[in-house]
Coordinates of C-alpha atoms in Angstrom, one line a residue:
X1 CA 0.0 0.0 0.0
X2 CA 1.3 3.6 -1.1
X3 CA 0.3 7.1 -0.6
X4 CA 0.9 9.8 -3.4
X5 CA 1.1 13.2 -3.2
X6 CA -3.0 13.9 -4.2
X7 CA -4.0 11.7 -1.6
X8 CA -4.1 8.4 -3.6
X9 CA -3.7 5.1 -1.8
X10 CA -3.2 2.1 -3.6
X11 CA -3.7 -1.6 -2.6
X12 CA -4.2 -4.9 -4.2
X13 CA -6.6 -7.7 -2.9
X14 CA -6.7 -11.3 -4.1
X15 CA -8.6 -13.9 -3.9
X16 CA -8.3 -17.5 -6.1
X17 CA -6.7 -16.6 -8.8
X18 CA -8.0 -12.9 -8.9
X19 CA -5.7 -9.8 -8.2
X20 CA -7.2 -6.5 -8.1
X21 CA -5.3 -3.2 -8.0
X22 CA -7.0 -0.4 -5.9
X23 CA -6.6 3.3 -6.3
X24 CA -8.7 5.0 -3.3
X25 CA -8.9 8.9 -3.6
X26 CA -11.3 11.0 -1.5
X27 CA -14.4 12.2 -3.6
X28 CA -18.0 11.9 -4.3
X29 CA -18.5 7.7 -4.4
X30 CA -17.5 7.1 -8.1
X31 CA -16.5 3.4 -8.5
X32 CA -15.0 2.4 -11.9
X33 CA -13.7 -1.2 -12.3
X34 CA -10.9 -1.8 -15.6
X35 CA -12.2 1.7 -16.8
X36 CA -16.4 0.6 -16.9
X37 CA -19.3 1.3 -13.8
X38 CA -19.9 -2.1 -11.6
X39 CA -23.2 -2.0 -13.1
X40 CA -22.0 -2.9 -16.4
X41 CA -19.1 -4.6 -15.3
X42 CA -20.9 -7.4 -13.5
X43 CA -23.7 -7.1 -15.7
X44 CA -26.6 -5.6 -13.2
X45 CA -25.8 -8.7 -11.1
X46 CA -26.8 -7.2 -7.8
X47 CA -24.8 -9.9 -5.2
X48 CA -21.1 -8.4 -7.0
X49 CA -22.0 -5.3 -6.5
X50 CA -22.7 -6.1 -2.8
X51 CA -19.2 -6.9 -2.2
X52 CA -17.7 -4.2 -3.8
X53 CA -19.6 -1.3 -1.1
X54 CA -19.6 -3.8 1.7
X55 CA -16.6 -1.9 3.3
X56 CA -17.9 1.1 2.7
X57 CA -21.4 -0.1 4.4
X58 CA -19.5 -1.0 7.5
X59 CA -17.3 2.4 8.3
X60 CA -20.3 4.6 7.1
X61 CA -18.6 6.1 4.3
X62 CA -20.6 5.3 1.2
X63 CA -20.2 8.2 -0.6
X64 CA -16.8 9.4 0.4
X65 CA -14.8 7.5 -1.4
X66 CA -13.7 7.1 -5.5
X67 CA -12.7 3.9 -6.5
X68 CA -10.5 2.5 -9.7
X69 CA -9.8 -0.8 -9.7
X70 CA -7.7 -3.1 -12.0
X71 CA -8.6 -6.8 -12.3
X72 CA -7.2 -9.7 -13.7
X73 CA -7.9 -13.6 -13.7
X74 CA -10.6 -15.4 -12.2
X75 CA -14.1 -15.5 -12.3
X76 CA -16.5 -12.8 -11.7
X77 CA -17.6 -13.7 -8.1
X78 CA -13.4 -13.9 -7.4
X79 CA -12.9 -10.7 -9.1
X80 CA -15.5 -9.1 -6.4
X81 CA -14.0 -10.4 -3.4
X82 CA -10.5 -9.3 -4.6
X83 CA -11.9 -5.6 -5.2
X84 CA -13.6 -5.9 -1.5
X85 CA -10.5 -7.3 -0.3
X86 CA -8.0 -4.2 -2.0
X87 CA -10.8 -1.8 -1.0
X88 CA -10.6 -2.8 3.0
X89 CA -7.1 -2.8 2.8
X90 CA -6.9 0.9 1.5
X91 CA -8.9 1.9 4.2
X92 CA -7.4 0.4 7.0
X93 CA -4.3 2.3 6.1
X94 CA -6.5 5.1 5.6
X95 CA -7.7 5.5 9.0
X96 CA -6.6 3.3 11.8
X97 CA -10.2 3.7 13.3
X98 CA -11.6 1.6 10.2
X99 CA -9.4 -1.2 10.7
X100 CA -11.6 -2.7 14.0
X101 CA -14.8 -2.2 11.7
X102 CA -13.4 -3.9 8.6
X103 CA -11.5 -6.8 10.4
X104 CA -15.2 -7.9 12.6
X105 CA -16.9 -8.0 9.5
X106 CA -13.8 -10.4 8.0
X107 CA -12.9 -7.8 5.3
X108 CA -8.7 -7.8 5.9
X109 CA -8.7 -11.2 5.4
X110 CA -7.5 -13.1 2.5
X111 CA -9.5 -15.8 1.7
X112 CA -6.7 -18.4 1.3
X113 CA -8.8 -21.7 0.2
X114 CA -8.1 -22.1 -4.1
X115 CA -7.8 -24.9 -6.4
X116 CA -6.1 -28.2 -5.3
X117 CA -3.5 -29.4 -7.6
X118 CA -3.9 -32.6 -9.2
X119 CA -1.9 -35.0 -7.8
X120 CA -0.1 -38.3 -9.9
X121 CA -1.1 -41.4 -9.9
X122 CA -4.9 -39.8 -9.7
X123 CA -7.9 -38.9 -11.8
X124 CA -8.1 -35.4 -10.4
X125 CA -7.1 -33.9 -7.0
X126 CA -8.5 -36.4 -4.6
X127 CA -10.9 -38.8 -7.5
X128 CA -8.9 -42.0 -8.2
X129 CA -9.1 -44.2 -11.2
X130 CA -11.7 -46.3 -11.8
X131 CA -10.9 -49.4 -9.8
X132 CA -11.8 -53.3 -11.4
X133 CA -11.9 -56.2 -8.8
X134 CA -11.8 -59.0 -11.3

C-alpha cells in the first residue's frame, strides 16, 4: 500500500486466482472497475455489486470515497471479493479507526482456500481411477 502526493492510496486484494489493483482517492462515491461502472461490469448482477460497497457499508462512508480498480484472472464472483479485499485494505491504512470495523466483519482477510493441484497417480485432485476387482 502507497500514498501519493493527491491523496491516492493504492492496494491490491486477491482472492483464487484474482488480483485487483486499488486506487482509493477522496471524492464523491465514483466506482469504476478496468475503466467501466460495476453495473456494467458485472452485468446488473446485484450480489457483486454487494461486495464491492460492503466496506464502505461497514465504516459509514458510502459516498466518500472514489474507486479505480484493475482486475485480472478469475471468475466474476473472485474478481468481487479481490476488489472488497483491495478496498478494505486501503482503508485500513486510511484511518486506523476503520481497521476494527473492517476486520469484525472479516474484510482484511484473505481468503486463502483455491484450487487443489492434481496430484499423480490420480484422476483429479483427490478422484482415483476407476478401480476393477476381477
Amino acid at each position: 500500500m502507497s500514498e501519493n502526493r493527491n491523496k491516492e492510496i493504492t492496494s491490491v486484494g486477491r482472492r483464487k486466482t484474482a488480483t485487483a489493483r486499488i486506487i482509493l482517492s477522496s471524492g464523491t462515491g465514483k466506482m469504476l472497475i478496468n475503466g467501466r461502472l460495476p453495473e456494467t461490469y458485472f452485468s446488473g448482477v446485484p450480489r457483486f455489486q454487494e461486495n464491492i460497497i460492503a466496506p464502505f457499508l461497514a465504516i459509514n462512508g458510502l459516498k466518500q470515497y472514489d474507486i479505480k480498480a484493475i482486475v485480472t484472472g478469475g471468475g466474476i464472483m473472485a474478481q468481487s471479493e479481490a476488489i472488497r479485499h483491495g478496498i478494505s485494505r486501503a482503508l485500513s491504512s486510511l484511518d486506523v479507526g476503520f481497521k476494527s470495523a473492517l476486520k469484525k466483519k472479516g474484510y482484511l482477510t484473505r481468503d486463502a482456500r483455491a484450487v487443489e493441484r492434481k496430484k499423480p497417480g490420480k484422476a483429479k485432485a483427490r478422484k482415483s481411477f476407476q478401480w476393477t476387482k476381477r
